[in-house]
Coordinates of C-alpha atoms in Angstrom, one line a residue:
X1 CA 90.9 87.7 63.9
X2 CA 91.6 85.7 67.2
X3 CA 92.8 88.8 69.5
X4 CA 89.3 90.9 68.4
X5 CA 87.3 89.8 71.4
X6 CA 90.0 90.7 73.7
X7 CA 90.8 93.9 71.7
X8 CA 87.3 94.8 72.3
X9 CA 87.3 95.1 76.1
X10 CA 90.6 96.4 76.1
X11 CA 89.8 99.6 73.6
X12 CA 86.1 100.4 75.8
X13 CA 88.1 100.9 79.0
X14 CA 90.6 103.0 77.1
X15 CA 88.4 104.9 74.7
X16 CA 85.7 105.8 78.5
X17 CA 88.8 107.6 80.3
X18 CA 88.1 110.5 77.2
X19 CA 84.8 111.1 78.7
X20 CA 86.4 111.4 82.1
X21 CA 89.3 113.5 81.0
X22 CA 86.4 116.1 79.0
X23 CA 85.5 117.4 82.4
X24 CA 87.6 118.5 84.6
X25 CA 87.6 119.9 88.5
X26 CA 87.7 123.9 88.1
X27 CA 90.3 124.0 91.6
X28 CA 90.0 127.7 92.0
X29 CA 86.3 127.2 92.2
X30 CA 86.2 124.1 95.0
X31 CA 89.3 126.3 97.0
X32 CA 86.9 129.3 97.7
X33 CA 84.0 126.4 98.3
X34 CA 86.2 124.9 101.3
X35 CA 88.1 128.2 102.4
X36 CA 84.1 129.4 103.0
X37 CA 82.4 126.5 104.2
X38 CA 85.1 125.9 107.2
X39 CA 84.7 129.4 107.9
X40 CA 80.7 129.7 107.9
X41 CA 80.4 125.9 109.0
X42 CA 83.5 125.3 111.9
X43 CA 84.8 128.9 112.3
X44 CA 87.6 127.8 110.8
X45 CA 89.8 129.8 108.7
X46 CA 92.3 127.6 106.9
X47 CA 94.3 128.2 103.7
X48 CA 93.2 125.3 101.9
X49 CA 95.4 124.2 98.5
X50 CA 93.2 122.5 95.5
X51 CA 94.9 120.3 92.3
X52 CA 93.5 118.3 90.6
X53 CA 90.3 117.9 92.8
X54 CA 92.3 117.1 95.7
X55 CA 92.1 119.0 98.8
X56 CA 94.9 119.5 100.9
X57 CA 93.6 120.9 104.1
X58 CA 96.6 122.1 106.8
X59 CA 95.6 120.0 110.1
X60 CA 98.4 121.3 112.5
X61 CA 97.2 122.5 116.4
X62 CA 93.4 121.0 114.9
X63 CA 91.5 118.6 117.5
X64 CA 90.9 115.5 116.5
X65 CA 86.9 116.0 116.0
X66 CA 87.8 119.1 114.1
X67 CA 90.0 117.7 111.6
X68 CA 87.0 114.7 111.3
X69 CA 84.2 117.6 110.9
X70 CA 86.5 119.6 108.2
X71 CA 86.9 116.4 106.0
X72 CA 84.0 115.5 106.1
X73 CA 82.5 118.6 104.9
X74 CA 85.5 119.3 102.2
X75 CA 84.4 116.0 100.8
X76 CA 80.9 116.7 100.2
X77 CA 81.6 119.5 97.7
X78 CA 81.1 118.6 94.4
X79 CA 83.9 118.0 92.2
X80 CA 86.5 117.2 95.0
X81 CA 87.9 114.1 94.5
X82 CA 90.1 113.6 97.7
X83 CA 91.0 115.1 100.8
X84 CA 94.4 114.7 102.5
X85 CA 95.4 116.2 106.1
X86 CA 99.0 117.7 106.1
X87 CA 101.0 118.2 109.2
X88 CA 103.3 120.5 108.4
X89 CA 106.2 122.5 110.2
X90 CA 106.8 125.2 107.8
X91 CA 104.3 126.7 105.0
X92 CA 102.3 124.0 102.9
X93 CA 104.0 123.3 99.6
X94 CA 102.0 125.1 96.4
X95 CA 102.4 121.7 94.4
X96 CA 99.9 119.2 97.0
X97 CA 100.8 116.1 94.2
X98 CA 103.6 115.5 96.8
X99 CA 103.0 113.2 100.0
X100 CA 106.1 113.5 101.4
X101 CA 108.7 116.4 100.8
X102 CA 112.1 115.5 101.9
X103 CA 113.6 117.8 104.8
X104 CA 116.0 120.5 103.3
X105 CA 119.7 121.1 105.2
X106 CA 118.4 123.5 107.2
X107 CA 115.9 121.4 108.5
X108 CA 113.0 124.1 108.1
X109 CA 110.6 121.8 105.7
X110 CA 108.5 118.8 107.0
X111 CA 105.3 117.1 105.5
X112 CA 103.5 114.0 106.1
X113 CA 99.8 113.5 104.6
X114 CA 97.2 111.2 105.3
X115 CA 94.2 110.7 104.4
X116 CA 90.4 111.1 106.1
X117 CA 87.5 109.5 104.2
X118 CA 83.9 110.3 104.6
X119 CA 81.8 108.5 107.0
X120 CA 78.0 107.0 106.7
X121 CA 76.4 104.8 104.7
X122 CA 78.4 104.2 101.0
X123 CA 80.8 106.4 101.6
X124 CA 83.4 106.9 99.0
X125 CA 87.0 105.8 98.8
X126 CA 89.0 102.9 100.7
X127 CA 90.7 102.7 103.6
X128 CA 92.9 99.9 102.7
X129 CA 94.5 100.9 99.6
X130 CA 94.2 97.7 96.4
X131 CA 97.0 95.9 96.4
X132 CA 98.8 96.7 92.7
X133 CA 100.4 93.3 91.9
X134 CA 97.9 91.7 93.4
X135 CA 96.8 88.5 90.9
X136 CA 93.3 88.0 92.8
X137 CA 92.5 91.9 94.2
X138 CA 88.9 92.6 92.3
X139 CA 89.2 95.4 90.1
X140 CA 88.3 96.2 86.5
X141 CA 91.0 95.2 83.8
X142 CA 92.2 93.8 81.0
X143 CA 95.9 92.3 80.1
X144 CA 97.4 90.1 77.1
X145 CA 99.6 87.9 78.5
X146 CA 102.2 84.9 76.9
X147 CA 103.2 82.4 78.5
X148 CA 106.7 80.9 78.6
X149 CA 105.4 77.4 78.7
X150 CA 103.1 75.1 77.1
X151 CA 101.6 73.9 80.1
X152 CA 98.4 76.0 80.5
X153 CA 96.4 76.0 77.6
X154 CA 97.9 78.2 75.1
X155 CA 100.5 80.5 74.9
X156 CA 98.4 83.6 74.1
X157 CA 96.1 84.6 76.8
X158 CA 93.7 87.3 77.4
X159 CA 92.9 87.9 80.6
X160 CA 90.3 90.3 82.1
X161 CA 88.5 90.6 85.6
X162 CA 85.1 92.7 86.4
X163 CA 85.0 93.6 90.2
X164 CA 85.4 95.8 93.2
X165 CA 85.2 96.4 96.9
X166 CA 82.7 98.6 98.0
X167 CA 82.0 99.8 101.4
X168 CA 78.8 99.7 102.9
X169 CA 79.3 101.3 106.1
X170 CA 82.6 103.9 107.6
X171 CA 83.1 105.6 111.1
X172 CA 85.5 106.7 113.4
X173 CA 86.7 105.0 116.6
X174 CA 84.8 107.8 118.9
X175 CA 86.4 111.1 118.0
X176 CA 89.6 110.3 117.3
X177 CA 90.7 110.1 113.5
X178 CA 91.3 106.2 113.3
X179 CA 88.6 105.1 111.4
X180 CA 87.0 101.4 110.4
X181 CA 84.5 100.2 107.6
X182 CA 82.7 97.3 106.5
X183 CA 81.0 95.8 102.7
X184 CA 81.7 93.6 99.9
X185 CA 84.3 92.8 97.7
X186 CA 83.3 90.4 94.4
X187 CA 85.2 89.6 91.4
X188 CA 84.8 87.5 88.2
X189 CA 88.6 86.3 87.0
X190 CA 88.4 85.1 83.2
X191 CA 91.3 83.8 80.7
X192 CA 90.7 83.2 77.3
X193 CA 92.8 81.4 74.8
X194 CA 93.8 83.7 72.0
X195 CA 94.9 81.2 69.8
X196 CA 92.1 79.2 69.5
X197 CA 89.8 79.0 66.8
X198 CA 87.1 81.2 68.7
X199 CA 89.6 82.8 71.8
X200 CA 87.7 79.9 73.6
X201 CA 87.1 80.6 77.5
X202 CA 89.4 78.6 79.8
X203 CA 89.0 79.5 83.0
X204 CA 86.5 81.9 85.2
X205 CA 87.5 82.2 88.8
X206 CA 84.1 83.7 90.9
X207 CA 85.4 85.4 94.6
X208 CA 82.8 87.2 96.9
X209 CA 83.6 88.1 100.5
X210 CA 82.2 89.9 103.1
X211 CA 85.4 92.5 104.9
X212 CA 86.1 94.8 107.2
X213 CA 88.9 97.5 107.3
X214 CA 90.3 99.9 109.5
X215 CA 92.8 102.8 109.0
X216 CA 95.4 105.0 111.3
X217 CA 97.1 107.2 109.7
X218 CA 99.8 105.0 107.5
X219 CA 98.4 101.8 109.2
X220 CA 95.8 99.7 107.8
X221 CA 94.3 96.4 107.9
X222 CA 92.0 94.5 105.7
X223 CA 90.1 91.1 106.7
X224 CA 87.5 88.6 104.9
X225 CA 85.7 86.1 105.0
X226 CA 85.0 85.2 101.3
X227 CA 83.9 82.2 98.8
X228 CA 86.1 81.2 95.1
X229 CA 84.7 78.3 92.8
X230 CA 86.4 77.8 89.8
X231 CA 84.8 76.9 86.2
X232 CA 86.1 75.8 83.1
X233 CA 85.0 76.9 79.6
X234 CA 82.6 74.7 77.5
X235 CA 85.0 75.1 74.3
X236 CA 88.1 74.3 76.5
X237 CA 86.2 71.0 77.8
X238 CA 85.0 70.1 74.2
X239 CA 88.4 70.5 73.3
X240 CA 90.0 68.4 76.1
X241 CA 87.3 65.4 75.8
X242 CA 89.7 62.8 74.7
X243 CA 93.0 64.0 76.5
X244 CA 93.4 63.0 80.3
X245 CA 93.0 66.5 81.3
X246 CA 91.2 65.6 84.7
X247 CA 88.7 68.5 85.7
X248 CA 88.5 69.3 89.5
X249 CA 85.2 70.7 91.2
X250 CA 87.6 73.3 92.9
X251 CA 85.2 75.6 95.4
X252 CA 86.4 76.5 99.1
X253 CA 85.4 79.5 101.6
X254 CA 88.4 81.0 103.4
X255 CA 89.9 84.3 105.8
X256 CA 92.3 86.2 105.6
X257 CA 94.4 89.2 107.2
X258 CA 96.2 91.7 105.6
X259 CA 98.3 94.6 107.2
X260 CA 99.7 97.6 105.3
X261 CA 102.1 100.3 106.4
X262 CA 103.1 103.1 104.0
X263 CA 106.4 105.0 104.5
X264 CA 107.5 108.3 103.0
X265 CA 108.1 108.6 99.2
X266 CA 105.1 106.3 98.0
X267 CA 107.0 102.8 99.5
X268 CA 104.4 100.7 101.1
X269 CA 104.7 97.5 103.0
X270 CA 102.0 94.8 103.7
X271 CA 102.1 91.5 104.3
X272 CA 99.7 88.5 106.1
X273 CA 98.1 85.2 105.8
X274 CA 94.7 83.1 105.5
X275 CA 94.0 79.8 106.2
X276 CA 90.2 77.9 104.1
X277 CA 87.6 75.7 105.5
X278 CA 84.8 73.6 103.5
X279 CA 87.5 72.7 101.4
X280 CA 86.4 70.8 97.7
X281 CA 88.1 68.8 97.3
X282 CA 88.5 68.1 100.8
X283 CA 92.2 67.4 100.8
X284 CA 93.4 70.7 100.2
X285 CA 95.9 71.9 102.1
X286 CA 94.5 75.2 104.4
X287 CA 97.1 78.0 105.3
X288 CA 98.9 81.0 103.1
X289 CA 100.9 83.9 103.4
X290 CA 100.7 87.2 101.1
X291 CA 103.1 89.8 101.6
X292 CA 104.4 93.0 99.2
X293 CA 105.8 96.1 98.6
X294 CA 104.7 98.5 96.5
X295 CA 105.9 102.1 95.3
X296 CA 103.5 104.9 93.8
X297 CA 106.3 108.2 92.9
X298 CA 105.3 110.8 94.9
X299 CA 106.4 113.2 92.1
X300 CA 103.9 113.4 88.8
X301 CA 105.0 113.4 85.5
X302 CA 103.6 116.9 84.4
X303 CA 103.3 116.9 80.7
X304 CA 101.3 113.6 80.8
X305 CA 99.6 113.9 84.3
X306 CA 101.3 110.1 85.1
X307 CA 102.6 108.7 88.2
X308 CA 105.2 105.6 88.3
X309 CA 104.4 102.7 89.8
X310 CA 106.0 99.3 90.4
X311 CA 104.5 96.3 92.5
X312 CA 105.5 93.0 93.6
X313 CA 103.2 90.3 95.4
X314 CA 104.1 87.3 97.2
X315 CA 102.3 84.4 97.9
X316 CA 103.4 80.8 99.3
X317 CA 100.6 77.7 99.5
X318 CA 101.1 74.6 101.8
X319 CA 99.0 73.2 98.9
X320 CA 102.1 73.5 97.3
X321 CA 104.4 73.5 99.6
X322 CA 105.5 77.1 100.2
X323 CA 107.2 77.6 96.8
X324 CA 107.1 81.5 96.2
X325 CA 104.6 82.9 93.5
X326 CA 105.6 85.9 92.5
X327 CA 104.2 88.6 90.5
X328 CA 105.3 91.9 89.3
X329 CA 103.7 94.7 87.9
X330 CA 105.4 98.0 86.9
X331 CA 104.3 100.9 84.7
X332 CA 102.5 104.5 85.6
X333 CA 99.0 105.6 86.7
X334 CA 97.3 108.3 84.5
X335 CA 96.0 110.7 87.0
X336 CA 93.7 112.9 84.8
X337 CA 91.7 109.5 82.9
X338 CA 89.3 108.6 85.2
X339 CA 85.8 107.1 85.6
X340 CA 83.7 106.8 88.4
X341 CA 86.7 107.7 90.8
X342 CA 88.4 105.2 89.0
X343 CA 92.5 105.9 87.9
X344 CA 93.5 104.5 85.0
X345 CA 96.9 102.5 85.1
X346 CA 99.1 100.3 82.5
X347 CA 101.5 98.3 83.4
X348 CA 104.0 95.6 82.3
X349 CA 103.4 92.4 84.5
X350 CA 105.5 89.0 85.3
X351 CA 104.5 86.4 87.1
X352 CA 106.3 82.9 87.9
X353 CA 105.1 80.5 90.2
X354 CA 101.6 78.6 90.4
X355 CA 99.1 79.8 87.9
X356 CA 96.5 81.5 90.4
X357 CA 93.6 80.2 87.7
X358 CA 91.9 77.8 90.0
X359 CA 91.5 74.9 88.1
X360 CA 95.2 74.7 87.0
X361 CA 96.4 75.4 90.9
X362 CA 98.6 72.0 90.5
X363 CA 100.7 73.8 87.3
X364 CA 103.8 76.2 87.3
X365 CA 103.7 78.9 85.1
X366 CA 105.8 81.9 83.6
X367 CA 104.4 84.8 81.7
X368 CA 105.0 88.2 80.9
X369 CA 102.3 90.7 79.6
X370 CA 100.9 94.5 79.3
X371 CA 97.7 94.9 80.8
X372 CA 94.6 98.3 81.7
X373 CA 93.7 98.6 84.8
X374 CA 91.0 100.8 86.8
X375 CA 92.2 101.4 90.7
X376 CA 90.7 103.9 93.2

């Protein structure tokens, strides 16, 4: 059956989250853990609120080395699987899935949370969130896509990517909260053609970049220097041998910036641009803009632990003269199925604009498809 390979990949990522899901945090355990760590630890007596493995620790009249110290301690106690800082003017809420709680008409309820990560060497989390709709951001997935056209090579695609951005290093800028880290982000990009007689590979797309990030409060930034080649499949080339499908030795290293800002009620903004140098071939044109917005519902879905999500990613090329390339992604993020940290998401996608597969950059596509994907 031609859709068996992809099936494959798609049912191991689903069928892990059950081990994930077999285990979780006991919160009522990890609350008393923080409430007497901070006490024995900082001399710090703080009514700390657990879901979910999530910490949500009451930071108002702290100083800014105390609120580092507390986080970092919360996060080193097993089972906790984040820590968020509340500034509050009232009492914190009971349910902590919220990040932002709208001010009632008397104007006695205020939250805003952020978010501290651990410091040192591979510390865990990100302090510039993945960006969702994002065609090129390494993560773990796997989609089935059609395609509206006939001009990539098939109709039926499977698509899957292997990758991730790890941090090598995090610390604070002196004792204040605004922190910074640096690592390596990698991905591998494959489509495979569905409809062929063996769901031949067509395309692998290979990025690896070296980054650095840096996080205040609901401001962060994310910069690389990285490396892309692009490879085509030996079945796709056997195939192709007597058409005039010309194949292009596409490989360039490039940098980019990214800035992010997220506003109450899950909206986030980000936006920037990059600009590549030891270009093959060597008349490829050099700048880009990205930009997005993104919007993860700060209000759960109870009965199946879910959070909405919907995503849209921008991106215009002088290579191809700043037409838009647009993709959209929309669907809900499974809070309790999780491996490794990972959250599992499935969304609808759409994309229109210039396939992102490196070496069909010169062709316009339109598809729509259903993919799984991990995220932090």
């Amino acid at each position: 059956m031609v859709y068996l390979r992809f099936t494959a990949v798609l049912a191991v990522m689903l069928a892990s989250t059950s081990l994930a899901y077999a285990a979780p945090s006991d919160d009522a355990y990890i609350a008393g853990y923080a409430a007497g760590a901070l006490k024995q630890n900082l001399k710090l007596e703080i009514p700390v609120t657990v879901k979910d493995g999530v910490i949500t620790l009451p930071v108002a009249g702290l100083e800014d080395a105390d609120r580092a110290k507390a986080v970092q301690l919360l996060w080193e106690i097993p089972g906790v699987n984040s820590v968020k800082t509340a500034e509050t003017t009232s009492e914190l809420p009971t349910d902590n899935t919220l990040t932002a709680v709208q001010v009632s008409d008397d104007g006695t309820t205020s939250v805003t949370e952020s978010v501290i990560l651990p410091t040192g060497l591979l510390p865990n989390g990100h302090l510039f969130k993945p960006l969702l709709a994002d065609t090129r951001w390494a993560h773990f997935s796997a989609a089935y896509r059609n395609y509206q056209s006939d001009n990539f090579d098939g109709r039926d695609i499977g698509s899957v990517s292997f990758g991730e951005t790890i941090p090598f290093y995090r610390s604070n800028f002196g004792k204040s909260t605004a922190q910074w880290e640096a690592g390596l982000q990698a991905g591998v990009f494959s489509d495979f053609n569905l409809g062929a007689s063996s769901s031949d590979l067509v395309n692998t797309d290979f990025i690896a970049a070296m980054y650095s990030s840096a996080r205040v409060g609901q401001f962060s930034a994310f910069g690389r220097i990285y490396h892309q080649s692009s490879h085509l499949g030996d079945e796709f080339l056997l195939r192709q041998a007597n058409s005039k499908f010309e194949r292009v030795n596409l490989s360039y290293e490039g940098a980019d910036l990214k800035l992010s800002y997220e506003l109450p009620y899950g909206v986030r903004l980000y936006g920037g641009g990059g600009g590549l140098f030891h270009r093959e071939p060597a008349d490829l044109k050099v700048w880009s803009a990205q930009y997005g917005i993104e919007f993860r519902s700060p209000w759960r879905i109870d009965f199946g632990s879910m959070r909405p999500i919907v995503a849209a990613d921008i991106k215009n090329y002088d290579e191809n003269n700043w037409s838009t390339d647009v993709s959209a992604r929309a669907g809900v993020e499974f809070e309790n199925l999780t491996v490794l940290g990972r959250k599992l998401q499935i969304l609808a996608e759409y994309y229109n604009g210039y396939t992102p597969s490196g070496q069909f950059y010169k062709d316009k596509v339109e598809y729509v498809g259903l993919g799984a994907h991990y995220h932090f």
